[in-house]
Protein backbone atom coordinates (compact mmCIF):
# COMPACT_ATOMS: atom_id res chain seq x y z
CA UNK A 1 0.00 0.00 0.00
CA UNK A 2 1.12 3.46 -0.81
CA UNK A 3 0.85 5.95 1.99
CA UNK A 4 0.03 9.52 1.21
CA UNK A 5 2.21 11.89 3.10
CA UNK A 6 0.26 14.87 4.30
CA UNK A 7 1.90 18.21 4.14
CA UNK A 8 0.70 21.36 5.75
CA UNK A 9 1.04 24.94 4.76
CA UNK A 10 1.53 27.46 7.48
CA UNK A 11 -0.10 30.77 6.75
CA UNK A 12 0.49 33.67 9.04
CA UNK A 13 -1.94 36.54 8.82
CA UNK A 14 -1.13 39.83 10.40
CA UNK A 15 -4.32 40.32 12.40
CA UNK A 16 -3.38 43.85 13.38
CA UNK A 17 -3.21 44.85 9.73
CA UNK A 18 -6.55 43.28 8.72
CA UNK A 19 -8.47 44.13 11.89
CA UNK A 20 -11.00 46.91 11.59
CA UNK A 21 -11.81 49.11 14.53
CA UNK A 22 -15.28 48.46 15.89
CA UNK A 23 -17.31 51.56 16.68
CA UNK A 24 -18.78 51.15 20.15
CA UNK A 25 -20.07 54.71 20.62
CA UNK A 26 -21.62 57.18 18.21
CA UNK A 27 -19.06 59.81 19.29
CA UNK A 28 -16.29 57.79 17.64
CA UNK A 29 -17.62 58.77 14.21
CA UNK A 30 -17.67 62.17 12.56
CA UNK A 31 -20.56 64.24 13.89
CA UNK A 32 -22.45 64.54 10.57
CA UNK A 33 -21.95 60.90 9.70
CA UNK A 34 -22.96 59.67 13.17
CA UNK A 35 -26.03 61.88 13.20
CA UNK A 36 -27.14 60.70 9.78
CA UNK A 37 -26.60 57.00 10.53
CA UNK A 38 -28.22 57.14 13.95
CA UNK A 39 -31.22 59.19 12.80
CA UNK A 40 -31.92 56.72 10.00
CA UNK A 41 -31.72 53.80 12.45
CA UNK A 42 -34.11 55.61 14.80
CA UNK A 43 -36.51 56.35 11.93
CA UNK A 44 -36.56 52.72 10.72
CA UNK A 45 -37.13 51.55 14.30
CA UNK A 46 -39.97 54.03 14.83
CA UNK A 47 -41.61 53.03 11.55
CA UNK A 48 -41.50 49.38 12.56
CA UNK A 49 -42.97 50.14 15.99
CA UNK A 50 -45.79 52.17 14.45
CA UNK A 51 -46.70 49.45 11.95
CA UNK A 52 -46.66 46.82 14.68
CA UNK A 53 -48.92 48.99 16.86
CA UNK A 54 -51.43 49.26 13.99
CA UNK A 55 -51.34 45.49 13.62
CA UNK A 56 -51.74 44.99 17.38
CA UNK A 57 -54.93 47.06 17.34
CA UNK A 58 -56.44 44.65 14.81
CA UNK A 59 -55.34 41.27 16.10
CA UNK A 60 -54.00 41.84 19.63
CA UNK A 61 -50.51 42.04 20.98
CA UNK A 62 -50.21 38.29 21.52
CA UNK A 63 -50.70 37.50 17.83
CA UNK A 64 -48.90 40.48 16.29
CA UNK A 65 -45.37 39.14 16.67
CA UNK A 66 -46.16 35.61 15.50
CA UNK A 67 -48.20 36.96 12.57
CA UNK A 68 -45.33 39.23 11.53
CA UNK A 69 -42.83 36.37 11.69
CA UNK A 70 -45.16 34.04 9.77
CA UNK A 71 -45.81 36.82 7.27
CA UNK A 72 -42.09 37.11 6.53
CA UNK A 73 -42.32 33.82 4.63
CA UNK A 74 -45.29 35.01 2.56
CA UNK A 75 -44.70 38.71 1.91
CA UNK A 76 -45.52 38.35 -1.79
CA UNK A 77 -48.87 36.69 -1.02
CA UNK A 78 -49.71 39.34 1.57
CA UNK A 79 -49.08 42.14 -0.95
CA UNK A 80 -51.82 40.92 -3.28
CA UNK A 81 -54.31 40.14 -0.53
CA UNK A 82 -57.36 42.39 -0.14
CA UNK A 83 -57.63 41.61 3.58
CA UNK A 84 -56.82 44.77 5.60
CA UNK A 85 -55.09 42.75 8.32
CA UNK A 86 -52.91 41.06 5.70
CA UNK A 87 -51.99 44.49 4.33
CA UNK A 88 -50.98 45.68 7.80
CA UNK A 89 -48.98 42.50 8.31
CA UNK A 90 -47.24 43.11 4.99
CA UNK A 91 -46.33 46.66 6.04
CA UNK A 92 -45.00 45.42 9.39
CA UNK A 93 -42.93 42.78 7.58
CA UNK A 94 -41.53 45.32 5.13
CA UNK A 95 -40.51 47.71 7.92
CA UNK A 96 -38.84 44.81 9.74
CA UNK A 97 -36.92 43.87 6.59
CA UNK A 98 -35.71 47.46 6.19
CA UNK A 99 -34.68 47.61 9.84
CA UNK A 100 -32.78 44.32 9.72
CA UNK A 101 -31.05 45.18 6.43
CA UNK A 102 -30.01 48.61 7.70
CA UNK A 103 -28.72 47.11 10.97
CA UNK A 104 -26.61 44.68 8.93
CA UNK A 105 -25.32 47.53 6.78
CA UNK A 106 -24.27 49.45 9.89
CA UNK A 107 -22.39 46.44 11.23
CA UNK A 108 -20.68 45.36 8.01
CA UNK A 109 -20.01 48.62 6.17
CA UNK A 110 -19.50 51.04 9.05
CA UNK A 111 -18.15 48.56 11.66
CA UNK A 112 -20.66 49.67 14.26
CA UNK A 113 -20.99 47.18 17.10
CA UNK A 114 -24.20 45.22 17.44
CA UNK A 115 -24.40 46.29 21.09
CA UNK A 116 -24.57 49.95 20.06
CA UNK A 117 -27.26 49.20 17.48
CA UNK A 118 -29.30 47.23 20.03
CA UNK A 119 -28.88 49.98 22.64
CA UNK A 120 -30.10 52.61 20.18
CA UNK A 121 -33.13 50.50 19.22
CA UNK A 122 -33.95 49.85 22.87
CA UNK A 123 -33.77 53.58 23.59
CA UNK A 124 -36.37 54.14 20.88
CA UNK A 125 -38.58 51.35 22.25
CA UNK A 126 -38.30 52.73 25.79
CA UNK A 127 -39.20 56.26 24.68
CA UNK A 128 -42.20 54.88 22.79
CA UNK A 129 -43.39 52.85 25.78
CA UNK A 130 -43.17 55.87 28.14
CA UNK A 131 -45.48 57.91 25.89
PDB file of C-alpha atoms in Angstrom:
ATOM      1  CA  UNK A   1       0.000   0.000   0.000  1.00  0.00           C
ATOM      2  CA  UNK A   2       1.118   3.459  -0.813  1.00  0.00           C
ATOM      3  CA  UNK A   3       0.850   5.947   1.992  1.00  0.00           C
ATOM      4  CA  UNK A   4       0.030   9.521   1.214  1.00  0.00           C
ATOM      5  CA  UNK A   5       2.215  11.887   3.097  1.00  0.00           C
ATOM      6  CA  UNK A   6       0.255  14.869   4.303  1.00  0.00           C
ATOM      7  CA  UNK A   7       1.898  18.208   4.138  1.00  0.00           C
ATOM      8  CA  UNK A   8       0.698  21.362   5.751  1.00  0.00           C
ATOM      9  CA  UNK A   9       1.042  24.940   4.757  1.00  0.00           C
ATOM     10  CA  UNK A  10       1.532  27.462   7.478  1.00  0.00           C
ATOM     11  CA  UNK A  11      -0.099  30.775   6.746  1.00  0.00           C
ATOM     12  CA  UNK A  12       0.492  33.669   9.044  1.00  0.00           C
ATOM     13  CA  UNK A  13      -1.944  36.538   8.823  1.00  0.00           C
ATOM     14  CA  UNK A  14      -1.126  39.827  10.399  1.00  0.00           C
ATOM     15  CA  UNK A  15      -4.315  40.324  12.399  1.00  0.00           C
ATOM     16  CA  UNK A  16      -3.379  43.845  13.378  1.00  0.00           C
ATOM     17  CA  UNK A  17      -3.207  44.850   9.734  1.00  0.00           C
ATOM     18  CA  UNK A  18      -6.546  43.282   8.721  1.00  0.00           C
ATOM     19  CA  UNK A  19      -8.470  44.131  11.890  1.00  0.00           C
ATOM     20  CA  UNK A  20     -11.000  46.909  11.587  1.00  0.00           C
ATOM     21  CA  UNK A  21     -11.806  49.112  14.532  1.00  0.00           C
ATOM     22  CA  UNK A  22     -15.284  48.461  15.892  1.00  0.00           C
ATOM     23  CA  UNK A  23     -17.312  51.563  16.676  1.00  0.00           C
ATOM     24  CA  UNK A  24     -18.784  51.147  20.152  1.00  0.00           C
ATOM     25  CA  UNK A  25     -20.066  54.707  20.615  1.00  0.00           C
ATOM     26  CA  UNK A  26     -21.620  57.183  18.208  1.00  0.00           C
ATOM     27  CA  UNK A  27     -19.062  59.815  19.294  1.00  0.00           C
ATOM     28  CA  UNK A  28     -16.289  57.790  17.638  1.00  0.00           C
ATOM     29  CA  UNK A  29     -17.622  58.767  14.205  1.00  0.00           C
ATOM     30  CA  UNK A  30     -17.670  62.175  12.560  1.00  0.00           C
ATOM     31  CA  UNK A  31     -20.564  64.237  13.892  1.00  0.00           C
ATOM     32  CA  UNK A  32     -22.448  64.543  10.571  1.00  0.00           C
ATOM     33  CA  UNK A  33     -21.951  60.896   9.703  1.00  0.00           C
ATOM     34  CA  UNK A  34     -22.958  59.668  13.165  1.00  0.00           C
ATOM     35  CA  UNK A  35     -26.034  61.885  13.205  1.00  0.00           C
ATOM     36  CA  UNK A  36     -27.138  60.699   9.783  1.00  0.00           C
ATOM     37  CA  UNK A  37     -26.604  57.003  10.526  1.00  0.00           C
ATOM     38  CA  UNK A  38     -28.216  57.141  13.953  1.00  0.00           C
ATOM     39  CA  UNK A  39     -31.223  59.185  12.804  1.00  0.00           C
ATOM     40  CA  UNK A  40     -31.921  56.718   9.995  1.00  0.00           C
ATOM     41  CA  UNK A  41     -31.725  53.799  12.445  1.00  0.00           C
ATOM     42  CA  UNK A  42     -34.114  55.606  14.796  1.00  0.00           C
ATOM     43  CA  UNK A  43     -36.514  56.351  11.931  1.00  0.00           C
ATOM     44  CA  UNK A  44     -36.558  52.721  10.722  1.00  0.00           C
ATOM     45  CA  UNK A  45     -37.125  51.555  14.297  1.00  0.00           C
ATOM     46  CA  UNK A  46     -39.966  54.035  14.833  1.00  0.00           C
ATOM     47  CA  UNK A  47     -41.607  53.033  11.550  1.00  0.00           C
ATOM     48  CA  UNK A  48     -41.501  49.381  12.557  1.00  0.00           C
ATOM     49  CA  UNK A  49     -42.967  50.135  15.987  1.00  0.00           C
ATOM     50  CA  UNK A  50     -45.791  52.174  14.452  1.00  0.00           C
ATOM     51  CA  UNK A  51     -46.701  49.455  11.948  1.00  0.00           C
ATOM     52  CA  UNK A  52     -46.662  46.818  14.680  1.00  0.00           C
ATOM     53  CA  UNK A  53     -48.922  48.992  16.858  1.00  0.00           C
ATOM     54  CA  UNK A  54     -51.427  49.260  13.992  1.00  0.00           C
ATOM     55  CA  UNK A  55     -51.340  45.486  13.617  1.00  0.00           C
ATOM     56  CA  UNK A  56     -51.743  44.989  17.377  1.00  0.00           C
ATOM     57  CA  UNK A  57     -54.934  47.059  17.337  1.00  0.00           C
ATOM     58  CA  UNK A  58     -56.439  44.652  14.808  1.00  0.00           C
ATOM     59  CA  UNK A  59     -55.340  41.265  16.102  1.00  0.00           C
ATOM     60  CA  UNK A  60     -54.005  41.844  19.630  1.00  0.00           C
ATOM     61  CA  UNK A  61     -50.509  42.040  20.976  1.00  0.00           C
ATOM     62  CA  UNK A  62     -50.210  38.287  21.518  1.00  0.00           C
ATOM     63  CA  UNK A  63     -50.703  37.500  17.832  1.00  0.00           C
ATOM     64  CA  UNK A  64     -48.900  40.485  16.295  1.00  0.00           C
ATOM     65  CA  UNK A  65     -45.369  39.137  16.668  1.00  0.00           C
ATOM     66  CA  UNK A  66     -46.158  35.611  15.500  1.00  0.00           C
ATOM     67  CA  UNK A  67     -48.198  36.962  12.572  1.00  0.00           C
ATOM     68  CA  UNK A  68     -45.327  39.226  11.529  1.00  0.00           C
ATOM     69  CA  UNK A  69     -42.828  36.370  11.691  1.00  0.00           C
ATOM     70  CA  UNK A  70     -45.157  34.038   9.771  1.00  0.00           C
ATOM     71  CA  UNK A  71     -45.807  36.821   7.273  1.00  0.00           C
ATOM     72  CA  UNK A  72     -42.088  37.111   6.530  1.00  0.00           C
ATOM     73  CA  UNK A  73     -42.322  33.819   4.634  1.00  0.00           C
ATOM     74  CA  UNK A  74     -45.290  35.012   2.563  1.00  0.00           C
ATOM     75  CA  UNK A  75     -44.704  38.712   1.909  1.00  0.00           C
ATOM     76  CA  UNK A  76     -45.518  38.346  -1.790  1.00  0.00           C
ATOM     77  CA  UNK A  77     -48.870  36.690  -1.017  1.00  0.00           C
ATOM     78  CA  UNK A  78     -49.712  39.345   1.571  1.00  0.00           C
ATOM     79  CA  UNK A  79     -49.078  42.137  -0.954  1.00  0.00           C
ATOM     80  CA  UNK A  80     -51.817  40.923  -3.285  1.00  0.00           C
ATOM     81  CA  UNK A  81     -54.314  40.136  -0.534  1.00  0.00           C
ATOM     82  CA  UNK A  82     -57.364  42.394  -0.137  1.00  0.00           C
ATOM     83  CA  UNK A  83     -57.631  41.606   3.581  1.00  0.00           C
ATOM     84  CA  UNK A  84     -56.822  44.768   5.605  1.00  0.00           C
ATOM     85  CA  UNK A  85     -55.091  42.750   8.319  1.00  0.00           C
ATOM     86  CA  UNK A  86     -52.913  41.064   5.700  1.00  0.00           C
ATOM     87  CA  UNK A  87     -51.987  44.487   4.326  1.00  0.00           C
ATOM     88  CA  UNK A  88     -50.982  45.681   7.797  1.00  0.00           C
ATOM     89  CA  UNK A  89     -48.982  42.497   8.312  1.00  0.00           C
ATOM     90  CA  UNK A  90     -47.236  43.111   4.994  1.00  0.00           C
ATOM     91  CA  UNK A  91     -46.332  46.664   6.040  1.00  0.00           C
ATOM     92  CA  UNK A  92     -45.000  45.416   9.391  1.00  0.00           C
ATOM     93  CA  UNK A  93     -42.932  42.780   7.585  1.00  0.00           C
ATOM     94  CA  UNK A  94     -41.527  45.321   5.134  1.00  0.00           C
ATOM     95  CA  UNK A  95     -40.512  47.708   7.919  1.00  0.00           C
ATOM     96  CA  UNK A  96     -38.842  44.813   9.744  1.00  0.00           C
ATOM     97  CA  UNK A  97     -36.924  43.866   6.594  1.00  0.00           C
ATOM     98  CA  UNK A  98     -35.708  47.459   6.192  1.00  0.00           C
ATOM     99  CA  UNK A  99     -34.683  47.613   9.845  1.00  0.00           C
ATOM    100  CA  UNK A 100     -32.778  44.322   9.721  1.00  0.00           C
ATOM    101  CA  UNK A 101     -31.053  45.184   6.430  1.00  0.00           C
ATOM    102  CA  UNK A 102     -30.009  48.606   7.699  1.00  0.00           C
ATOM    103  CA  UNK A 103     -28.715  47.114  10.965  1.00  0.00           C
ATOM    104  CA  UNK A 104     -26.612  44.682   8.927  1.00  0.00           C
ATOM    105  CA  UNK A 105     -25.317  47.527   6.785  1.00  0.00           C
ATOM    106  CA  UNK A 106     -24.271  49.454   9.888  1.00  0.00           C
ATOM    107  CA  UNK A 107     -22.392  46.436  11.231  1.00  0.00           C
ATOM    108  CA  UNK A 108     -20.683  45.362   8.013  1.00  0.00           C
ATOM    109  CA  UNK A 109     -20.014  48.621   6.166  1.00  0.00           C
ATOM    110  CA  UNK A 110     -19.496  51.037   9.046  1.00  0.00           C
ATOM    111  CA  UNK A 111     -18.155  48.558  11.662  1.00  0.00           C
ATOM    112  CA  UNK A 112     -20.661  49.673  14.264  1.00  0.00           C
ATOM    113  CA  UNK A 113     -20.990  47.178  17.105  1.00  0.00           C
ATOM    114  CA  UNK A 114     -24.203  45.218  17.443  1.00  0.00           C
ATOM    115  CA  UNK A 115     -24.398  46.291  21.088  1.00  0.00           C
ATOM    116  CA  UNK A 116     -24.567  49.952  20.065  1.00  0.00           C
ATOM    117  CA  UNK A 117     -27.263  49.204  17.482  1.00  0.00           C
ATOM    118  CA  UNK A 118     -29.300  47.231  20.026  1.00  0.00           C
ATOM    119  CA  UNK A 119     -28.884  49.980  22.643  1.00  0.00           C
ATOM    120  CA  UNK A 120     -30.097  52.608  20.179  1.00  0.00           C
ATOM    121  CA  UNK A 121     -33.130  50.504  19.219  1.00  0.00           C
ATOM    122  CA  UNK A 122     -33.949  49.848  22.875  1.00  0.00           C
ATOM    123  CA  UNK A 123     -33.765  53.583  23.590  1.00  0.00           C
ATOM    124  CA  UNK A 124     -36.374  54.144  20.878  1.00  0.00           C
ATOM    125  CA  UNK A 125     -38.583  51.352  22.246  1.00  0.00           C
ATOM    126  CA  UNK A 126     -38.299  52.726  25.789  1.00  0.00           C
ATOM    127  CA  UNK A 127     -39.197  56.259  24.677  1.00  0.00           C
ATOM    128  CA  UNK A 128     -42.204  54.882  22.785  1.00  0.00           C
ATOM    129  CA  UNK A 129     -43.388  52.847  25.780  1.00  0.00           C
ATOM    130  CA  UNK A 130     -43.173  55.867  28.135  1.00  0.00           C
ATOM    131  CA  UNK A 131     -45.479  57.907  25.893  1.00  0.00           C
TER     132      UNK A 131
END
